[in-house]
Coordinates of C-alpha atoms and ligand atoms in Angstrom, one line a residue:
Chain A
M1 CA -67.3 92.0 -208.4
E2 CA -63.6 91.7 -207.9
E3 CA -61.7 90.1 -210.8
A4 CA -60.8 86.5 -210.1
L5 CA -57.1 85.5 -209.9
L6 CA -57.7 82.2 -211.5
R7 CA -60.7 81.6 -213.8
I8 CA -61.4 78.2 -215.3
R9 CA -64.1 78.0 -217.9
E10 CA -65.6 74.8 -219.3
V11 CA -62.3 73.0 -219.1
S12 CA -62.3 69.3 -220.1
K13 CA -59.5 66.9 -220.4
H14 CA -59.9 63.3 -221.3
F15 CA -57.6 60.3 -221.7
G16 CA -59.0 58.0 -224.3
G17 CA -62.6 57.4 -223.1
V18 CA -62.0 58.7 -219.6
Y19 CA -63.2 62.2 -218.9
A20 CA -60.8 63.0 -216.1
V21 CA -61.9 66.6 -216.0
N22 CA -65.3 67.4 -217.4
E23 CA -66.5 70.9 -218.1
V24 CA -65.2 72.4 -215.0
N25 CA -65.8 76.0 -214.0
L26 CA -64.1 77.5 -211.1
D27 CA -63.0 80.9 -209.7
I28 CA -60.3 81.7 -207.2
R29 CA -60.0 85.2 -205.9
E30 CA -56.7 86.6 -204.6
G31 CA -55.8 85.7 -201.0
G32 CA -56.6 82.9 -198.6
I33 CA -56.7 79.1 -198.8
W34 CA -58.9 77.4 -201.4
G35 CA -59.6 73.7 -201.1
L36 CA -60.3 71.1 -203.7
V37 CA -61.6 67.7 -202.5
G38 CA -63.1 64.6 -204.0
P39 CA -62.6 60.9 -204.0
N40 CA -59.7 59.1 -205.5
G41 CA -59.6 59.4 -209.3
S42 CA -62.1 62.3 -209.4
G43 CA -59.7 64.4 -211.5
K44 CA -58.1 66.8 -209.0
T45 CA -54.5 66.1 -210.1
T46 CA -55.5 66.2 -213.7
L47 CA -57.1 69.6 -213.2
F48 CA -53.9 70.9 -211.5
N49 CA -51.7 69.6 -214.3
T50 CA -54.0 71.3 -216.8
I51 CA -53.7 74.6 -215.0
L52 CA -49.9 74.2 -215.0
G53 CA -49.8 73.7 -218.7
L54 CA -48.5 70.1 -218.4
Y55 CA -51.7 69.0 -220.1
K56 CA -53.4 71.1 -222.8
P57 CA -57.2 71.2 -222.1
D58 CA -59.2 69.5 -224.8
H59 CA -61.8 72.2 -224.4
G60 CA -62.3 75.4 -222.5
A61 CA -59.9 78.1 -221.3
I62 CA -58.0 79.1 -218.2
Y63 CA -57.4 82.7 -217.2
F64 CA -54.9 83.8 -214.7
N65 CA -55.0 87.4 -213.6
G66 CA -57.2 88.1 -216.6
K67 CA -54.8 86.6 -219.1
C68 CA -55.5 83.3 -221.0
I69 CA -52.8 80.9 -220.0
S70 CA -54.2 77.6 -221.4
N71 CA -51.9 77.9 -224.4
L72 CA -48.7 78.9 -222.6
A73 CA -45.8 76.5 -222.0
P74 CA -45.3 75.4 -218.3
H75 CA -42.3 77.6 -217.8
D76 CA -44.3 80.7 -218.9
I77 CA -47.1 79.8 -216.6
Y78 CA -44.5 79.7 -213.8
G79 CA -43.5 83.1 -215.1
E80 CA -47.1 84.4 -214.6
G81 CA -46.9 83.2 -211.0
V82 CA -48.5 79.8 -210.8
V83 CA -46.4 77.1 -209.2
N84 CA -47.3 73.6 -208.1
A85 CA -46.1 71.1 -205.5
F86 CA -46.7 67.6 -207.0
Q87 CA -48.7 64.9 -205.3
L88 CA -45.8 62.5 -205.9
P89 CA -42.8 64.7 -205.2
R90 CA -40.7 65.3 -208.3
L91 CA -37.4 66.2 -206.6
F92 CA -34.0 66.5 -208.2
N93 CA -32.7 63.4 -206.4
R94 CA -29.0 63.7 -207.0
M95 CA -28.9 67.3 -205.9
N96 CA -28.9 68.4 -202.3
V97 CA -32.0 69.8 -200.5
L98 CA -30.7 73.4 -200.7
D99 CA -30.0 73.2 -204.4
N100 CA -33.4 71.8 -204.9
M101 CA -34.8 74.9 -203.3
L102 CA -32.5 77.3 -205.3
V103 CA -33.6 75.8 -208.6
A104 CA -37.1 77.1 -207.9
A105 CA -35.9 80.7 -207.1
R106 CA -37.5 83.3 -209.3
G107 CA -35.4 85.6 -211.5
H108 CA -31.9 84.3 -210.5
Q109 CA -29.5 86.1 -212.8
G110 CA -27.1 83.2 -212.8
D111 CA -29.7 81.0 -214.5
K112 CA -28.6 82.6 -217.7
C113 CA -25.7 81.1 -219.5
L114 CA -23.7 84.2 -220.2
H115 CA -24.3 85.6 -216.8
S116 CA -23.1 82.4 -215.1
L117 CA -19.9 82.7 -217.1
F118 CA -19.0 86.3 -217.3
W119 CA -21.0 88.2 -214.7
R120 CA -20.5 86.1 -211.7
K121 CA -20.4 89.1 -209.4
S122 CA -24.0 90.0 -210.4
W123 CA -25.5 86.8 -209.2
Q124 CA -23.2 85.8 -206.3
K125 CA -24.6 88.5 -204.1
Q126 CA -28.2 87.6 -205.2
E127 CA -27.5 84.0 -204.4
E128 CA -26.5 84.9 -200.8
G129 CA -29.9 86.4 -200.3
L130 CA -31.7 83.5 -201.9
I131 CA -29.9 81.0 -199.7
E132 CA -31.1 82.9 -196.7
E133 CA -34.6 82.7 -198.0
A134 CA -34.3 79.0 -198.7
L135 CA -32.9 78.3 -195.3
D136 CA -35.8 80.2 -193.7
I137 CA -38.3 78.1 -195.6
L138 CA -36.4 74.9 -194.8
R139 CA -36.6 75.8 -191.2
L140 CA -40.3 76.2 -191.6
V141 CA -40.7 72.7 -193.0
D142 CA -38.3 71.2 -190.6
L143 CA -35.6 70.4 -193.1
E144 CA -32.9 72.8 -192.2
K145 CA -30.7 70.1 -190.8
W146 CA -30.9 68.3 -194.1
A147 CA -29.9 71.2 -196.3
F148 CA -26.8 69.5 -197.6
S149 CA -28.2 66.0 -197.9
L150 CA -29.2 64.6 -201.3
A151 CA -32.9 64.9 -201.9
G152 CA -32.9 61.2 -202.9
E153 CA -31.9 60.3 -199.4
L154 CA -34.9 61.9 -197.7
S155 CA -37.8 59.9 -196.2
G156 CA -41.2 59.9 -197.9
G157 CA -42.6 62.5 -195.6
Q158 CA -39.6 64.7 -195.9
R159 CA -39.8 64.5 -199.7
K160 CA -43.4 65.9 -199.4
L161 CA -42.1 68.7 -197.2
L162 CA -39.4 69.6 -199.6
E163 CA -41.8 69.6 -202.5
V164 CA -44.0 72.1 -200.6
G165 CA -40.9 74.2 -199.5
R166 CA -39.8 74.4 -203.1
G167 CA -43.2 75.7 -204.1
L168 CA -42.9 78.4 -201.5
M169 CA -39.4 79.2 -202.6
A170 CA -40.7 80.1 -206.1
K171 CA -42.7 83.0 -204.6
P172 CA -45.8 82.3 -206.6
R173 CA -49.0 84.4 -206.6
L174 CA -50.9 81.1 -206.7
L175 CA -49.5 78.0 -205.2
L176 CA -51.2 74.7 -206.0
L177 CA -50.5 72.0 -203.4
D178 CA -51.5 68.5 -204.2
E179 CA -52.1 66.7 -200.9
P180 CA -49.4 68.5 -198.9
A181 CA -50.2 66.7 -195.7
A182 CA -50.2 63.2 -197.1
G183 CA -47.6 61.1 -195.3
I184 CA -46.7 64.0 -192.9
N185 CA -47.1 63.4 -189.2
P186 CA -50.4 64.8 -187.9
V187 CA -48.9 67.4 -185.7
L188 CA -46.6 68.8 -188.3
G189 CA -49.4 68.5 -190.9
K190 CA -51.5 70.8 -188.9
S191 CA -48.7 73.3 -188.0
M192 CA -47.8 73.3 -191.7
F193 CA -51.3 74.5 -192.6
Q194 CA -51.0 77.1 -189.8
K195 CA -47.8 78.4 -191.5
L196 CA -49.4 78.4 -194.9
K197 CA -52.1 80.5 -193.5
D198 CA -49.4 83.0 -192.5
F199 CA -48.0 82.9 -196.0
S200 CA -51.4 83.6 -197.4
C201 CA -51.4 86.8 -195.6
N202 CA -48.2 87.7 -197.4
G203 CA -49.6 87.6 -200.9
I204 CA -49.6 83.9 -201.8
T205 CA -52.9 82.4 -202.6
F206 CA -53.2 78.7 -202.0
F207 CA -55.2 76.1 -203.8
I208 CA -55.0 72.9 -202.0
V209 CA -56.0 69.3 -202.7
E210 CA -56.2 67.4 -199.4
H211 CA -57.8 64.1 -198.3
R212 CA -57.4 65.0 -194.7
L213 CA -60.6 67.0 -194.7
E214 CA -60.5 67.9 -191.0
I215 CA -57.3 69.9 -191.5
L216 CA -58.3 71.4 -194.8
F217 CA -61.7 72.4 -193.6
E218 CA -60.3 74.1 -190.6
F219 CA -58.1 76.4 -192.6
A220 CA -59.8 76.8 -196.0
N221 CA -61.9 79.8 -196.9
W222 CA -63.7 78.1 -199.7
V223 CA -63.9 74.5 -200.9
Y224 CA -64.7 72.9 -204.2
V225 CA -65.8 69.3 -204.5
M226 CA -65.1 67.2 -207.6
D227 CA -66.6 63.9 -208.4
R228 CA -65.8 61.8 -211.6
G229 CA -64.4 64.8 -213.4
R230 CA -67.2 67.2 -212.5
M231 CA -67.4 70.1 -210.1
V232 CA -70.3 69.0 -208.0
A233 CA -70.3 71.4 -205.1
Q234 CA -68.7 74.4 -203.6
G235 CA -69.0 76.7 -200.6
E236 CA -67.6 77.5 -197.3
P237 CA -66.3 74.5 -195.4
H238 CA -69.2 74.3 -192.9
D239 CA -71.7 74.6 -195.8
V240 CA -70.0 72.0 -197.9
V241 CA -70.1 69.3 -195.3
D242 CA -73.8 69.6 -195.3
A243 CA -74.2 69.5 -199.1
P244 CA -75.8 66.4 -200.4
A245 CA -73.5 66.4 -203.4
F246 CA -70.5 66.2 -201.0
Y247 CA -71.9 63.0 -199.4
E248 CA -72.8 61.5 -202.7
A249 CA -69.3 62.1 -204.0
Y250 CA -67.8 60.2 -201.1
L251 CA -70.4 57.7 -200.3
G252 CA -72.9 57.4 -203.1
E253 CA -72.1 54.9 -205.8
G254 CA -75.2 55.9 -207.9
Chain B
M1 CA 9.8 56.6 -226.6
L2 CA 9.8 60.2 -225.6
L3 CA 8.1 61.1 -228.9
Y4 CA 5.5 58.4 -228.2
G5 CA 4.9 59.9 -224.8
L6 CA 4.4 63.4 -226.2
D7 CA 2.1 62.1 -228.9
F8 CA 0.1 60.4 -226.1
L9 CA -0.2 63.7 -224.3
V10 CA -1.5 65.5 -227.4
F11 CA -4.2 62.8 -227.8
V12 CA -5.2 63.0 -224.2
G13 CA -5.5 66.7 -224.5
I14 CA -7.6 66.6 -227.6
F15 CA -9.9 63.9 -226.3
G16 CA -10.0 65.5 -222.9
I17 CA -11.7 68.4 -224.6
V18 CA -14.2 66.1 -226.3
A19 CA -14.8 64.2 -223.0
L20 CA -15.4 67.5 -221.2
S21 CA -18.0 68.5 -223.8
L22 CA -19.8 65.1 -223.5
N23 CA -19.7 65.4 -219.8
L24 CA -21.4 68.8 -220.0
E25 CA -24.1 67.3 -222.2
F26 CA -24.6 63.9 -220.6
G27 CA -23.0 64.2 -217.2
F28 CA -24.6 67.4 -216.2
A29 CA -27.6 67.8 -218.4
G30 CA -28.4 64.2 -219.1
L31 CA -28.4 64.6 -222.9
A32 CA -27.3 61.3 -224.4
N33 CA -25.3 62.6 -227.4
F34 CA -24.4 59.5 -229.3
G35 CA -23.2 61.6 -232.3
K36 CA -20.3 63.3 -230.7
V37 CA -18.0 62.4 -233.6
A38 CA -20.2 64.4 -236.0
F39 CA -19.3 67.7 -234.3
F40 CA -15.7 66.5 -234.1
L41 CA -15.8 65.9 -237.8
V42 CA -17.4 69.2 -238.6
G43 CA -14.6 71.0 -236.6
A44 CA -11.9 69.0 -238.3
Y45 CA -13.1 69.6 -241.8
T46 CA -13.8 73.3 -241.1
Y47 CA -10.3 73.6 -240.0
A48 CA -8.9 71.7 -243.0
V49 CA -10.8 73.7 -245.6
L50 CA -10.1 77.1 -244.0
S51 CA -6.4 76.4 -243.5
Q52 CA -6.1 75.4 -247.2
I53 CA -7.2 78.9 -248.2
G54 CA -4.6 80.4 -245.9
V55 CA -6.7 81.5 -242.9
P56 CA -4.6 81.9 -239.8
F57 CA -4.8 79.0 -237.4
Y58 CA -6.5 80.7 -234.5
L59 CA -9.3 81.9 -236.8
C60 CA -9.5 78.4 -238.2
L61 CA -10.0 77.0 -234.7
I62 CA -12.5 79.6 -233.7
T63 CA -14.5 79.1 -236.9
A64 CA -14.3 75.3 -236.3
A65 CA -15.9 75.8 -232.9
V66 CA -18.5 78.2 -234.3
I67 CA -19.6 76.1 -237.2
A68 CA -19.8 73.0 -235.0
A69 CA -22.0 75.0 -232.6
A70 CA -24.2 76.0 -235.5
F71 CA -24.6 72.4 -236.5
G72 CA -25.3 71.6 -232.9
F73 CA -28.0 74.2 -232.8
V74 CA -29.6 73.0 -236.0
I75 CA -29.6 69.4 -234.9
S76 CA -30.9 70.3 -231.5
L77 CA -34.1 71.8 -232.9
P78 CA -35.9 68.7 -233.9
A79 CA -33.8 66.3 -231.8
L80 CA -34.3 67.8 -228.4
R81 CA -38.1 67.6 -228.7
L82 CA -37.7 63.9 -229.0
R83 CA -37.4 61.4 -226.2
A84 CA -33.9 60.7 -225.0
D85 CA -33.5 57.4 -226.9
Y86 CA -34.7 58.9 -230.1
L87 CA -32.3 61.8 -229.6
A88 CA -29.5 59.3 -229.3
I89 CA -30.4 57.5 -232.5
S90 CA -31.0 60.6 -234.6
V91 CA -27.7 62.2 -233.6
L92 CA -25.9 58.9 -234.2
A93 CA -27.4 58.8 -237.7
F94 CA -26.5 62.4 -238.3
G95 CA -22.8 61.7 -237.7
E96 CA -22.8 58.7 -240.1
I97 CA -24.7 60.7 -242.8
L98 CA -22.1 63.5 -242.6
R99 CA -19.2 61.0 -242.8
L100 CA -20.7 59.1 -245.7
L101 CA -21.5 62.3 -247.5
I102 CA -17.9 63.4 -247.4
K103 CA -16.8 59.9 -248.4
A104 CA -19.0 60.0 -251.5
E105 CA -18.5 63.5 -252.6
H106 CA -15.0 64.2 -253.9
G107 CA -15.8 67.8 -254.1
I108 CA -15.9 68.1 -250.3
A109 CA -12.4 68.2 -249.0
G110 CA -11.0 65.4 -251.0
G111 CA -13.8 63.0 -250.4
V112 CA -12.8 59.5 -249.7
W113 CA -9.1 60.4 -250.5
G114 CA -8.9 62.7 -247.6
I115 CA -7.2 66.1 -247.4
T116 CA -3.9 67.3 -246.1
V117 CA -3.9 70.0 -243.4
S118 CA -1.2 72.3 -242.6
P119 CA -0.1 72.4 -239.0
A120 CA -1.3 75.3 -236.8
I121 CA 2.1 76.6 -235.9
S122 CA 5.1 75.5 -238.0
L123 CA 8.4 77.0 -237.0
A124 CA 10.9 76.8 -239.8
G125 CA 13.8 74.4 -239.4
V126 CA 13.0 72.9 -236.0
S127 CA 12.9 69.3 -235.1
Y128 CA 9.8 67.1 -234.9
R129 CA 10.2 67.1 -231.1
V130 CA 9.9 70.9 -230.8
D131 CA 6.9 70.8 -233.1
L132 CA 5.3 68.3 -230.7
L133 CA 6.0 70.5 -227.8
V134 CA 4.4 73.5 -229.5
N135 CA 1.4 71.4 -230.3
I136 CA 1.1 70.3 -226.7
G137 CA 1.1 73.9 -225.7
L138 CA -1.6 74.8 -228.1
V139 CA -3.8 71.8 -227.2
Y140 CA -3.5 72.2 -223.5
F141 CA -4.2 75.9 -223.8
C142 CA -7.5 75.1 -225.5
L143 CA -8.1 72.3 -222.9
L144 CA -7.6 74.8 -220.1
I145 CA -10.1 77.2 -221.6
C146 CA -12.7 74.5 -222.1
F147 CA -12.0 73.2 -218.6
I148 CA -12.5 76.7 -217.1
V149 CA -15.7 77.2 -219.0
A150 CA -17.0 73.8 -218.0
Q151 CA -16.1 74.4 -214.3
L152 CA -17.7 77.9 -214.3
L153 CA -20.9 76.5 -215.9
A154 CA -21.1 73.6 -213.5
N155 CA -20.6 75.7 -210.4
S156 CA -23.2 78.3 -211.1
P157 CA -26.9 78.6 -211.0
Y158 CA -26.8 77.6 -214.6
G159 CA -25.2 74.3 -213.6
R160 CA -27.9 73.8 -211.1
V161 CA -30.5 74.1 -213.8
M162 CA -28.6 71.7 -216.0
R163 CA -28.6 69.1 -213.3
A164 CA -32.3 69.8 -212.5
I165 CA -33.1 69.1 -216.2
R166 CA -31.1 65.9 -216.0
E167 CA -33.0 64.8 -212.8
D168 CA -36.5 65.7 -213.8
E169 CA -37.1 67.9 -216.8
V170 CA -40.8 68.2 -216.3
A171 CA -40.3 69.5 -212.7
A172 CA -37.6 71.9 -214.0
E173 CA -40.0 73.1 -216.6
A174 CA -42.7 73.6 -214.1
L175 CA -40.3 75.6 -212.0
G176 CA -39.8 78.1 -214.9
K177 CA -36.9 76.6 -216.7
D178 CA -37.3 76.6 -220.5
R179 CA -35.9 73.2 -221.1
A180 CA -35.8 73.4 -224.9
K181 CA -33.8 76.6 -224.6
Y182 CA -31.4 75.2 -222.1
K183 CA -30.9 71.9 -224.0
A184 CA -30.2 73.8 -227.2
Q185 CA -27.6 76.0 -225.4
I186 CA -25.9 73.1 -223.8
F187 CA -25.8 71.3 -227.1
M188 CA -24.3 74.3 -228.8
I189 CA -21.6 74.7 -226.1
G190 CA -20.8 71.0 -226.2
S191 CA -20.6 71.0 -230.0
A192 CA -18.4 74.0 -230.0
M193 CA -15.9 72.3 -227.8
A194 CA -16.0 69.1 -229.9
G195 CA -15.5 71.2 -233.0
L196 CA -12.5 72.9 -231.4
A197 CA -11.0 69.5 -230.6
G198 CA -11.7 68.4 -234.2
G199 CA -9.7 71.4 -235.5
L200 CA -6.8 70.6 -233.2
Y201 CA -6.9 67.0 -234.3
A202 CA -6.8 67.9 -238.0
Q203 CA -3.9 70.2 -237.7
Y204 CA -2.0 67.8 -235.5
L205 CA -2.3 64.8 -237.8
Q206 CA -2.0 67.1 -240.8
F207 CA -4.3 64.8 -242.7
I208 CA -7.9 63.7 -242.3
D209 CA -10.2 61.4 -244.2
P210 CA -13.7 60.1 -243.5
Y211 CA -12.4 56.8 -242.0
M212 CA -11.0 58.7 -239.1
F213 CA -14.5 59.7 -237.9
M214 CA -16.1 56.3 -237.3
P215 CA -18.8 56.0 -234.6
M216 CA -16.1 54.3 -232.5
I217 CA -14.8 57.7 -231.6
T218 CA -18.1 58.5 -230.0
F219 CA -18.0 55.4 -228.0
T220 CA -14.5 55.9 -226.9
V221 CA -15.4 59.3 -225.6
W222 CA -18.5 57.9 -223.8
M223 CA -16.2 55.4 -222.2
M224 CA -14.0 58.3 -220.9
V225 CA -17.0 60.0 -219.3
I226 CA -18.5 56.9 -217.8
L227 CA -15.2 55.6 -216.5
G228 CA -14.0 58.9 -215.1
G229 CA -17.3 59.8 -213.5
P230 CA -20.2 61.7 -215.1
A231 CA -20.9 65.2 -213.8
N232 CA -17.3 65.7 -212.7
N233 CA -15.0 67.6 -215.0
W234 CA -11.9 66.2 -213.4
G235 CA -13.4 62.8 -214.0
A236 CA -13.7 63.5 -217.7
L237 CA -10.1 64.3 -217.9
L238 CA -9.1 61.3 -215.8
G239 CA -11.2 59.1 -218.1
A240 CA -9.6 60.6 -221.2
G241 CA -6.2 59.8 -219.8
L242 CA -7.1 56.3 -218.8
V243 CA -8.9 55.3 -221.9
E244 CA -6.2 56.7 -224.1
F245 CA -3.7 54.8 -222.0
F246 CA -5.6 51.5 -222.4
D247 CA -6.0 52.1 -226.1
R248 CA -2.3 52.6 -226.5
G249 CA -1.4 49.8 -224.2
A250 CA -3.6 47.4 -226.1
N251 CA -2.1 48.6 -229.4
L252 CA 1.4 47.9 -228.2
A253 CA 0.5 44.6 -226.4
K254 CA -1.1 43.0 -229.3
D255 CA 2.1 42.7 -231.2
Y256 CA 3.5 40.6 -228.4
L257 CA 0.5 38.6 -227.4
V258 CA -0.7 35.3 -228.8
L259 CA -4.5 35.4 -228.7
P260 CA -7.2 33.1 -229.9
V261 CA -8.9 36.1 -231.5
D262 CA -7.8 38.6 -234.1
P263 CA -5.5 40.8 -232.0
S264 CA -6.4 43.9 -233.9
N265 CA -9.7 43.9 -231.9
L266 CA -7.9 43.7 -228.6
Q267 CA -8.8 47.3 -227.6
Y268 CA -12.5 46.7 -228.2
I269 CA -12.5 43.6 -226.1
L270 CA -10.6 45.4 -223.3
F271 CA -13.0 48.4 -223.6
G272 CA -16.0 46.2 -223.4
A273 CA -14.7 44.4 -220.3
L274 CA -13.8 47.7 -218.7
I275 CA -17.2 49.2 -219.3
I276 CA -18.9 46.1 -217.7
L277 CA -16.6 46.2 -214.7
V278 CA -17.2 49.9 -214.2
L279 CA -21.0 49.6 -214.5
F280 CA -21.0 46.7 -212.1
Y281 CA -18.7 47.8 -209.4
R282 CA -18.7 51.6 -209.7
P283 CA -21.6 52.8 -211.7
Q284 CA -21.0 56.4 -210.6
G285 CA -17.5 56.2 -212.3
L286 CA -14.1 56.6 -210.6
L287 CA -14.8 60.1 -209.3
K288 CA -18.2 60.9 -208.0
E289 CA -20.4 63.8 -209.0
S290 CA -19.0 67.0 -207.7
P291 CA -21.6 69.1 -205.8
I292 CA -22.3 72.6 -207.0
K293 CA -19.9 75.1 -205.5
T294 CA -20.6 78.8 -205.4
K295 CA -19.2 81.4 -203.1
A296 CA -22.4 81.9 -201.4
L297 CA -23.0 78.2 -200.8
E298 CA -19.5 77.8 -199.3
L299 CA -20.2 80.6 -197.0
V300 CA -23.3 79.0 -195.6
R301 CA -21.8 75.6 -195.5
Y302 CA -18.5 76.2 -193.9
G303 CA -18.5 79.8 -192.9
R304 CA -21.2 79.9 -190.2
G305 CA -21.6 76.3 -189.2
V306 CA -25.3 76.7 -188.4
V307 CA -26.3 73.6 -190.4
N308 CA -25.2 70.1 -190.2
N309 CA -23.2 69.4 -193.3
K310 CA -23.1 65.6 -192.9
P311 CA -25.6 63.7 -194.9
G312 CA -28.6 63.2 -192.7
K313 CA -29.5 59.6 -192.1
Ligands
ATP1 N1 -51.9 60.3 -217.8 C1 -53.0 59.7 -217.7 N2 -53.4 58.8 -218.7 C2 -54.6 58.1 -218.6 N3 -55.5 58.3 -217.6 C3 -55.2 59.2 -216.6 C4 -54.0 59.9 -216.6 N4 -53.9 60.7 -215.6 C5 -55.1 60.5 -214.9 N5 -55.8 59.6 -215.6 C6 -57.2 59.1 -215.1 O1 -57.9 60.3 -214.9 C7 -58.7 60.1 -213.7 C8 -58.5 61.2 -212.7 O2 -57.1 61.0 -212.2 P1 -56.5 62.1 -211.2 O3 -55.1 61.7 -211.0 O4 -56.7 63.4 -211.7 O5 -57.3 61.8 -209.9 P2 -57.2 62.5 -208.4 O6 -58.5 63.2 -208.1 O7 -56.0 63.3 -208.3 O8 -57.0 61.2 -207.5 P3 -56.2 61.0 -206.2 O9 -57.0 61.6 -205.1 O10 -56.2 59.5 -206.0 O11 -54.9 61.6 -206.4 C9 -58.4 58.7 -213.2 O12 -59.4 57.9 -213.6 C10 -57.1 58.3 -213.9 O13 -57.1 57.0 -214.1
MG2 MG1 -54.3 63.2 -207.3

């Protein structure tokens, strides 16, 4: 069998007495859109934060591309190619939209102190290319007109869009999206998924938490279901909707 | 009067450098360095000790900057892992510890008695006025270098990362920026500038003692940055000029004023009032944050006109 891109083994994370993530196992193979659903508070965001290295798992291990990443710092995990778009956008508010995008750019020479001072030529050219890329992505998420507005002045939905755009700008191998369509108008939400699908053909694998199941299930290749910290079901979307565990997660109180 | 004016210019230049360095740390990167005076002190004493053993002035200045940067690095190791408010307190304490150490130890550069410092450039047989002019030249040359460095850093991808760390360090970290490394670098650059200014200060006054490095210096520099406008290098310079001006003004005025309070505290009262006014009516400072400018950005923004450059509302 093909080596999984992301492999999560027996990962647990608890806060005090709350097991937010409880012995979760999961495999994501390269390519396509992978979904993660579950009721509020079922541990989806916590699982994402654990993958990102923002939380250290209390137990278990996470492998990316065959390498154990659960002990790496978040910036090294970005280096491996895992990037996240936060559920509550964490934008750089007093910077404009374009600068927000450019921060995410991978391997910008000018990010280094000495380069920024003494080798300005070396990154000026690179920056031109990066700006083109950033503007392309901004066009995709309908934010091109706002490129030079402060991120702090965007509306709630636009903030979400920028958060997703910034994730794409980072050119990850695996992009985690935490409710990308929340607060986005339904038409744009759907067309955004359509565009993500196109990206997934270009080497980005998506792992998406989404409460708007109808959109997610239309585009996802495989869906995981979490309930109270546990992974309770998985399968192709049309199989998952028929799984008893899926209903129990959303409806059952038992 | 002319001499007084020239002396004022030297002070503005020296504190302009310190204000630039705090602006880099706090204005751009959000690091609340409440121990600025510590690095100023390190620079001043490094200069004093070296010049006493006959090291030429430029080497003294460079070493002052390097040693201050080294102190900045050492302090940054534990401090930058702390939350912002703990960082502020620990650096503040560091400055006081250094000062008290020198005060208590007569072995260190004269201890409480202070130490005389030879001027950087002393031309034989010229008037005090010419000496002052030479000093202004030296100080403003250093200021220019610091300003250029600060501007280059601010208007580069590095400056973008600094601001990102200020805005949301967790997000910056998740986007691949090693925040501990960046903070340590910025702390070192800022401390080097403060150390350089300390060296200039020592050689200009030709005498230093521990009482000249009270925490009040730190707060004066903070006032410069807050008044002038954080994250704007011109603002830091403007703030340095204004605060120094108020300081001098209050010093002169108090001889002529009849006040119900001890007039020697007039500056502090004025400064306090000034800070409150600024924070109430213009919290962003007199000059607002300057956006990042790089050649490529300018090209997109003004060169092709494909995008609307007005803030979208
Ligand atoms: N930092 C934290 N400290 C304490 N408890 C936390 C923390 N983060 C999450 N939790 C708890 O962990 C559980 C899972 O939270 P999480 O945010 O992962 O849920 P979620 O599935 O993302 O929910 P939603 O769909 O509402 O976003 C919740 O019970 C929450 O209260
Ligand atoms: Mg969540």
